[in-house]
């Protein structure tokens, strides 16, 4: 069998030494509590908590829900919400009006706003300030401006969500924090302006804060 000898010149030896040094530095860094911030795919969501359409989840034991400061104070209605809705011909989208709008709960969205992770022992800090679009759904073809008028706020605007969380990761564990938008869920009754009540509803989701999911392994 032919014997193979490997030889390193000075440049190769220096390159290898540099690589070893970099690896050692990386290992030291990864075990010293440094965190990494990014956005990504949802993780750590409670089993069975995600809605059928995949857009929302119910907060679980690892979820901290934080509303924006002062969000419960009524704001100035948007121009869209204040606009007069002129009834259209019977049977058209413009012939419907939204009444009895009320807040019926809250949900966390499944879009990851930001995330951070790192080795313990460390404290992970995640601060979020992002614009999030409101959303809506309807059981009948009522105009979007009529939904906004009935809700008293624009269901097509974006709203800034802002909050912060801190999470303690034990020594030797890998911890993660993900931030999701928090929505207030509103429901309104759709009425036919030219005939009997429709018995249908419209829903709107208004961004009002941040849901933080935190865990370690």
mmCIF file with all atom_site columns, N, CA and C in Angstrom, residues 89-135:
data_model
loop_
_atom_site.group_PDB
_atom_site.id
_atom_site.type_symbol
_atom_site.label_atom_id
_atom_site.label_alt_id
_atom_site.label_comp_id
_atom_site.label_asym_id
_atom_site.label_entity_id
_atom_site.label_seq_id
_atom_site.pdbx_PDB_ins_code
_atom_site.Cartn_x
_atom_site.Cartn_y
_atom_site.Cartn_z
_atom_site.occupancy
_atom_site.B_iso_or_equiv
_atom_site.pdbx_formal_charge
_atom_site.auth_seq_id
_atom_site.auth_comp_id
_atom_site.auth_asym_id
_atom_site.auth_atom_id
_atom_site.pdbx_PDB_model_num
ATOM 1   N N  . UNK A 1 89  ? -78.285 49.921 -4.344 1.00 0.00 ? 89  UNK A N  1
ATOM 2   C CA . UNK A 1 89  ? -79.474 49.152 -4.726 1.00 0.00 ? 89  UNK A CA 1
ATOM 3   C C  . UNK A 1 89  ? -79.601 47.870 -3.914 1.00 0.00 ? 89  UNK A C  1
ATOM 4   N N  . UNK A 1 90  ? -80.816 47.432 -3.728 1.00 0.00 ? 90  UNK A N  1
ATOM 5   C CA . UNK A 1 90  ? -81.060 46.204 -2.980 1.00 0.00 ? 90  UNK A CA 1
ATOM 6   C C  . UNK A 1 90  ? -80.292 45.037 -3.584 1.00 0.00 ? 90  UNK A C  1
ATOM 7   N N  . UNK A 1 91  ? -79.701 44.230 -2.696 1.00 0.00 ? 91  UNK A N  1
ATOM 8   C CA . UNK A 1 91  ? -78.984 43.051 -3.151 1.00 0.00 ? 91  UNK A CA 1
ATOM 9   C C  . UNK A 1 91  ? -77.545 43.283 -3.519 1.00 0.00 ? 91  UNK A C  1
ATOM 10  N N  . UNK A 1 92  ? -77.067 44.519 -3.457 1.00 0.00 ? 92  UNK A N  1
ATOM 11  C CA . UNK A 1 92  ? -75.664 44.811 -3.755 1.00 0.00 ? 92  UNK A CA 1
ATOM 12  C C  . UNK A 1 92  ? -74.892 44.967 -2.456 1.00 0.00 ? 92  UNK A C  1
ATOM 13  N N  . UNK A 1 93  ? -73.553 44.960 -2.566 1.00 0.00 ? 93  UNK A N  1
ATOM 14  C CA . UNK A 1 93  ? -72.716 45.096 -1.378 1.00 0.00 ? 93  UNK A CA 1
ATOM 15  C C  . UNK A 1 93  ? -72.982 46.400 -0.655 1.00 0.00 ? 93  UNK A C  1
ATOM 16  N N  . UNK A 1 94  ? -73.332 47.458 -1.403 1.00 0.00 ? 94  UNK A N  1
ATOM 17  C CA . UNK A 1 94  ? -73.562 48.773 -0.810 1.00 0.00 ? 94  UNK A CA 1
ATOM 18  C C  . UNK A 1 94  ? -74.904 48.860 -0.088 1.00 0.00 ? 94  UNK A C  1
ATOM 19  N N  . UNK A 1 95  ? -75.705 47.817 -0.152 1.00 0.00 ? 95  UNK A N  1
ATOM 20  C CA . UNK A 1 95  ? -77.001 47.862 0.532  1.00 0.00 ? 95  UNK A CA 1
ATOM 21  C C  . UNK A 1 95  ? -76.916 47.316 1.953  1.00 0.00 ? 95  UNK A C  1
ATOM 22  N N  . UNK A 1 96  ? -75.711 46.905 2.376  1.00 0.00 ? 96  UNK A N  1
ATOM 23  C CA . UNK A 1 96  ? -75.545 46.345 3.719  1.00 0.00 ? 96  UNK A CA 1
ATOM 24  C C  . UNK A 1 96  ? -74.866 47.342 4.640  1.00 0.00 ? 96  UNK A C  1
ATOM 25  N N  . UNK A 1 97  ? -75.220 47.268 5.915  1.00 0.00 ? 97  UNK A N  1
ATOM 26  C CA . UNK A 1 97  ? -74.647 48.145 6.941  1.00 0.00 ? 97  UNK A CA 1
ATOM 27  C C  . UNK A 1 97  ? -74.265 47.298 8.142  1.00 0.00 ? 97  UNK A C  1
ATOM 28  N N  . UNK A 1 98  ? -73.201 47.706 8.819  1.00 0.00 ? 98  UNK A N  1
ATOM 29  C CA . UNK A 1 98  ? -72.733 46.970 10.000 1.00 0.00 ? 98  UNK A CA 1
ATOM 30  C C  . UNK A 1 98  ? -73.183 47.678 11.266 1.00 0.00 ? 98  UNK A C  1
ATOM 31  N N  . UNK A 1 99  ? -73.793 46.936 12.186 1.00 0.00 ? 99  UNK A N  1
ATOM 32  C CA . UNK A 1 99  ? -74.254 47.502 13.454 1.00 0.00 ? 99  UNK A CA 1
ATOM 33  C C  . UNK A 1 99  ? -73.805 46.599 14.606 1.00 0.00 ? 99  UNK A C  1
ATOM 34  N N  . UNK A 1 100 ? -73.959 47.157 15.815 1.00 0.00 ? 100 UNK A N  1
ATOM 35  C CA . UNK A 1 100 ? -73.697 46.389 17.048 1.00 0.00 ? 100 UNK A CA 1
ATOM 36  C C  . UNK A 1 100 ? -72.274 45.839 17.110 1.00 0.00 ? 100 UNK A C  1
ATOM 37  N N  . UNK A 1 101 ? -71.302 46.602 16.658 1.00 0.00 ? 101 UNK A N  1
ATOM 38  C CA . UNK A 1 101 ? -69.913 46.150 16.732 1.00 0.00 ? 101 UNK A CA 1
ATOM 39  C C  . UNK A 1 101 ? -69.492 46.022 18.190 1.00 0.00 ? 101 UNK A C  1
ATOM 40  N N  . UNK A 1 102 ? -68.840 44.928 18.530 1.00 0.00 ? 102 UNK A N  1
ATOM 41  C CA . UNK A 1 102 ? -68.390 44.712 19.907 1.00 0.00 ? 102 UNK A CA 1
ATOM 42  C C  . UNK A 1 102 ? -67.132 43.848 19.907 1.00 0.00 ? 102 UNK A C  1
ATOM 43  N N  . UNK A 1 103 ? -66.294 44.093 20.906 1.00 0.00 ? 103 UNK A N  1
ATOM 44  C CA . UNK A 1 103 ? -65.075 43.303 21.084 1.00 0.00 ? 103 UNK A CA 1
ATOM 45  C C  . UNK A 1 103 ? -65.458 41.978 21.734 1.00 0.00 ? 103 UNK A C  1
ATOM 46  N N  . UNK A 1 104 ? -65.038 40.878 21.114 1.00 0.00 ? 104 UNK A N  1
ATOM 47  C CA . UNK A 1 104 ? -65.423 39.560 21.630 1.00 0.00 ? 104 UNK A CA 1
ATOM 48  C C  . UNK A 1 104 ? -64.234 38.736 22.113 1.00 0.00 ? 104 UNK A C  1
ATOM 49  N N  . UNK A 1 105 ? -63.036 39.268 22.008 1.00 0.00 ? 105 UNK A N  1
ATOM 50  C CA . UNK A 1 105 ? -61.879 38.523 22.485 1.00 0.00 ? 105 UNK A CA 1
ATOM 51  C C  . UNK A 1 105 ? -60.592 39.011 21.862 1.00 0.00 ? 105 UNK A C  1
ATOM 52  N N  . UNK A 1 106 ? -59.541 38.215 22.003 1.00 0.00 ? 106 UNK A N  1
ATOM 53  C CA . UNK A 1 106 ? -58.259 38.556 21.420 1.00 0.00 ? 106 UNK A CA 1
ATOM 54  C C  . UNK A 1 106 ? -57.566 37.293 20.921 1.00 0.00 ? 106 UNK A C  1
ATOM 55  N N  . UNK A 1 107 ? -56.706 37.457 19.946 1.00 0.00 ? 107 UNK A N  1
ATOM 56  C CA . UNK A 1 107 ? -55.969 36.337 19.362 1.00 0.00 ? 107 UNK A CA 1
ATOM 57  C C  . UNK A 1 107 ? -54.555 36.788 19.026 1.00 0.00 ? 107 UNK A C  1
ATOM 58  N N  . UNK A 1 108 ? -53.650 35.831 18.985 1.00 0.00 ? 108 UNK A N  1
ATOM 59  C CA . UNK A 1 108 ? -52.292 36.087 18.539 1.00 0.00 ? 108 UNK A CA 1
ATOM 60  C C  . UNK A 1 108 ? -52.167 35.644 17.086 1.00 0.00 ? 108 UNK A C  1
ATOM 61  N N  . UNK A 1 109 ? -51.547 36.476 16.264 1.00 0.00 ? 109 UNK A N  1
ATOM 62  C CA . UNK A 1 109 ? -51.305 36.100 14.876 1.00 0.00 ? 109 UNK A CA 1
ATOM 63  C C  . UNK A 1 109 ? -50.119 35.160 14.770 1.00 0.00 ? 109 UNK A C  1
ATOM 64  N N  . UNK A 1 110 ? -50.021 34.428 13.673 1.00 0.00 ? 110 UNK A N  1
ATOM 65  C CA . UNK A 1 110 ? -48.932 33.471 13.491 1.00 0.00 ? 110 UNK A CA 1
ATOM 66  C C  . UNK A 1 110 ? -47.755 34.043 12.696 1.00 0.00 ? 110 UNK A C  1
ATOM 67  N N  . UNK A 1 111 ? -47.831 35.321 12.295 1.00 0.00 ? 111 UNK A N  1
ATOM 68  C CA . UNK A 1 111 ? -46.694 35.943 11.618 1.00 0.00 ? 111 UNK A CA 1
ATOM 69  C C  . UNK A 1 111 ? -45.635 36.329 12.654 1.00 0.00 ? 111 UNK A C  1
ATOM 70  N N  . UNK A 1 112 ? -44.412 35.849 12.452 1.00 0.00 ? 112 UNK A N  1
ATOM 71  C CA . UNK A 1 112 ? -43.327 36.169 13.386 1.00 0.00 ? 112 UNK A CA 1
ATOM 72  C C  . UNK A 1 112 ? -42.818 37.579 13.108 1.00 0.00 ? 112 UNK A C  1
ATOM 73  N N  . UNK A 1 113 ? -42.929 38.452 14.103 1.00 0.00 ? 113 UNK A N  1
ATOM 74  C CA . UNK A 1 113 ? -42.453 39.823 13.963 1.00 0.00 ? 113 UNK A CA 1
ATOM 75  C C  . UNK A 1 113 ? -40.951 39.915 14.179 1.00 0.00 ? 113 UNK A C  1
ATOM 76  N N  . UNK A 1 114 ? -40.453 39.161 15.145 1.00 0.00 ? 114 UNK A N  1
ATOM 77  C CA . UNK A 1 114 ? -39.039 39.154 15.466 1.00 0.00 ? 114 UNK A CA 1
ATOM 78  C C  . UNK A 1 114 ? -38.767 37.987 16.408 1.00 0.00 ? 114 UNK A C  1
ATOM 79  N N  . UNK A 1 115 ? -37.505 37.609 16.521 1.00 0.00 ? 115 UNK A N  1
ATOM 80  C CA . UNK A 1 115 ? -37.170 36.542 17.457 1.00 0.00 ? 115 UNK A CA 1
ATOM 81  C C  . UNK A 1 115 ? -35.732 36.690 17.909 1.00 0.00 ? 115 UNK A C  1
ATOM 82  N N  . UNK A 1 116 ? -35.421 36.055 19.038 1.00 0.00 ? 116 UNK A N  1
ATOM 83  C CA . UNK A 1 116 ? -34.058 36.041 19.542 1.00 0.00 ? 116 UNK A CA 1
ATOM 84  C C  . UNK A 1 116 ? -33.837 34.720 20.239 1.00 0.00 ? 116 UNK A C  1
ATOM 85  N N  . UNK A 1 117 ? -32.587 34.288 20.312 1.00 0.00 ? 117 UNK A N  1
ATOM 86  C CA . UNK A 1 117 ? -32.274 33.026 20.967 1.00 0.00 ? 117 UNK A CA 1
ATOM 87  C C  . UNK A 1 117 ? -30.833 33.048 21.428 1.00 0.00 ? 117 UNK A C  1
ATOM 88  N N  . UNK A 1 118 ? -30.479 32.131 22.327 1.00 0.00 ? 118 UNK A N  1
ATOM 89  C CA . UNK A 1 118 ? -29.111 32.085 22.814 1.00 0.00 ? 118 UNK A CA 1
ATOM 90  C C  . UNK A 1 118 ? -28.920 31.056 23.903 1.00 0.00 ? 118 UNK A C  1
ATOM 91  N N  . UNK A 1 119 ? -27.634 30.740 24.200 1.00 0.00 ? 119 UNK A N  1
ATOM 92  C CA . UNK A 1 119 ? -27.289 29.781 25.236 1.00 0.00 ? 119 UNK A CA 1
ATOM 93  C C  . UNK A 1 119 ? -27.295 30.454 26.603 1.00 0.00 ? 119 UNK A C  1
ATOM 94  N N  . UNK A 1 120 ? -27.756 29.703 27.607 1.00 0.00 ? 120 UNK A N  1
ATOM 95  C CA . UNK A 1 120 ? -27.718 30.189 28.967 1.00 0.00 ? 120 UNK A CA 1
ATOM 96  C C  . UNK A 1 120 ? -26.426 29.784 29.672 1.00 0.00 ? 120 UNK A C  1
ATOM 97  N N  . UNK A 1 121 ? -26.147 30.396 30.758 1.00 0.00 ? 121 UNK A N  1
ATOM 98  C CA . UNK A 1 121 ? -27.096 31.251 31.454 1.00 0.00 ? 121 UNK A CA 1
ATOM 99  C C  . UNK A 1 121 ? -27.076 32.651 30.847 1.00 0.00 ? 121 UNK A C  1
ATOM 100 N N  . UNK A 1 122 ? -28.291 33.162 30.522 1.00 0.00 ? 122 UNK A N  1
ATOM 101 C CA . UNK A 1 122 ? -28.376 34.474 29.920 1.00 0.00 ? 122 UNK A CA 1
ATOM 102 C C  . UNK A 1 122 ? -29.791 35.016 30.081 1.00 0.00 ? 122 UNK A C  1
ATOM 103 N N  . UNK A 1 123 ? -29.944 36.300 29.831 1.00 0.00 ? 123 UNK A N  1
ATOM 104 C CA . UNK A 1 123 ? -31.259 36.929 29.782 1.00 0.00 ? 123 UNK A CA 1
ATOM 105 C C  . UNK A 1 123 ? -31.513 37.381 28.357 1.00 0.00 ? 123 UNK A C  1
ATOM 106 N N  . UNK A 1 124 ? -32.521 36.803 27.730 1.00 0.00 ? 124 UNK A N  1
ATOM 107 C CA . UNK A 1 124 ? -32.886 37.204 26.382 1.00 0.00 ? 124 UNK A CA 1
ATOM 108 C C  . UNK A 1 124 ? -33.816 38.413 26.461 1.00 0.00 ? 124 UNK A C  1
ATOM 109 N N  . UNK A 1 125 ? -33.491 39.452 25.726 1.00 0.00 ? 125 UNK A N  1
ATOM 110 C CA . UNK A 1 125 ? -34.308 40.671 25.687 1.00 0.00 ? 125 UNK A CA 1
ATOM 111 C C  . UNK A 1 125 ? -34.773 40.873 24.251 1.00 0.00 ? 125 UNK A C  1
ATOM 112 N N  . UNK A 1 126 ? -36.077 41.008 24.072 1.00 0.00 ? 126 UNK A N  1
ATOM 113 C CA . UNK A 1 126 ? -36.623 41.210 22.733 1.00 0.00 ? 126 UNK A CA 1
ATOM 114 C C  . UNK A 1 126 ? -37.542 42.426 22.746 1.00 0.00 ? 126 UNK A C  1
ATOM 115 N N  . UNK A 1 127 ? -37.179 43.437 21.962 1.00 0.00 ? 127 UNK A N  1
ATOM 116 C CA . UNK A 1 127 ? -37.967 44.658 21.845 1.00 0.00 ? 127 UNK A CA 1
ATOM 117 C C  . UNK A 1 127 ? -38.578 44.709 20.454 1.00 0.00 ? 127 UNK A C  1
ATOM 118 N N  . UNK A 1 128 ? -39.863 44.993 20.396 1.00 0.00 ? 128 UNK A N  1
ATOM 119 C CA . UNK A 1 128 ? -40.588 44.997 19.124 1.00 0.00 ? 128 UNK A CA 1
ATOM 120 C C  . UNK A 1 128 ? -41.269 46.337 18.923 1.00 0.00 ? 128 UNK A C  1
ATOM 121 N N  . UNK A 1 129 ? -41.129 46.895 17.742 1.00 0.00 ? 129 UNK A N  1
ATOM 122 C CA . UNK A 1 129 ? -41.891 48.072 17.323 1.00 0.00 ? 129 UNK A CA 1
ATOM 123 C C  . UNK A 1 129 ? -42.081 47.961 15.815 1.00 0.00 ? 129 UNK A C  1
ATOM 124 N N  . UNK A 1 130 ? -43.251 47.517 15.403 1.00 0.00 ? 130 UNK A N  1
ATOM 125 C CA . UNK A 1 130 ? -43.500 47.276 13.983 1.00 0.00 ? 130 UNK A CA 1
ATOM 126 C C  . UNK A 1 130 ? -44.931 47.655 13.618 1.00 0.00 ? 130 UNK A C  1
ATOM 127 N N  . UNK A 1 131 ? -45.119 48.014 12.355 1.00 0.00 ? 131 UNK A N  1
ATOM 128 C CA . UNK A 1 131 ? -46.453 48.296 11.832 1.00 0.00 ? 131 UNK A CA 1
ATOM 129 C C  . UNK A 1 131 ? -47.082 46.987 11.360 1.00 0.00 ? 131 UNK A C  1
ATOM 130 N N  . UNK A 1 132 ? -48.296 46.752 11.804 1.00 0.00 ? 132 UNK A N  1
ATOM 131 C CA . UNK A 1 132 ? -49.014 45.520 11.461 1.00 0.00 ? 132 UNK A CA 1
ATOM 132 C C  . UNK A 1 132 ? -50.364 45.899 10.865 1.00 0.00 ? 132 UNK A C  1
ATOM 133 N N  . UNK A 1 133 ? -50.726 45.270 9.784  1.00 0.00 ? 133 UNK A N  1
ATOM 134 C CA . UNK A 1 133 ? -51.990 45.571 9.116  1.00 0.00 ? 133 UNK A CA 1
ATOM 135 C C  . UNK A 1 133 ? -53.162 44.928 9.838  1.00 0.00 ? 133 UNK A C  1
ATOM 136 N N  . UNK A 1 134 ? -54.251 45.680 9.961  1.00 0.00 ? 134 UNK A N  1
ATOM 137 C CA . UNK A 1 134 ? -55.502 45.092 10.441 1.00 0.00 ? 134 UNK A CA 1
ATOM 138 C C  . UNK A 1 134 ? -56.029 44.144 9.367  1.00 0.00 ? 134 UNK A C  1
ATOM 139 N N  . UNK A 1 135 ? -56.951 43.288 9.759  1.00 0.00 ? 135 UNK A N  1
ATOM 140 C CA . UNK A 1 135 ? -57.548 42.372 8.794  1.00 0.00 ? 135 UNK A CA 1
ATOM 141 C C  . UNK A 1 135 ? -59.014 42.176 9.136  1.00 0.00 ? 135 UNK A C  1
#
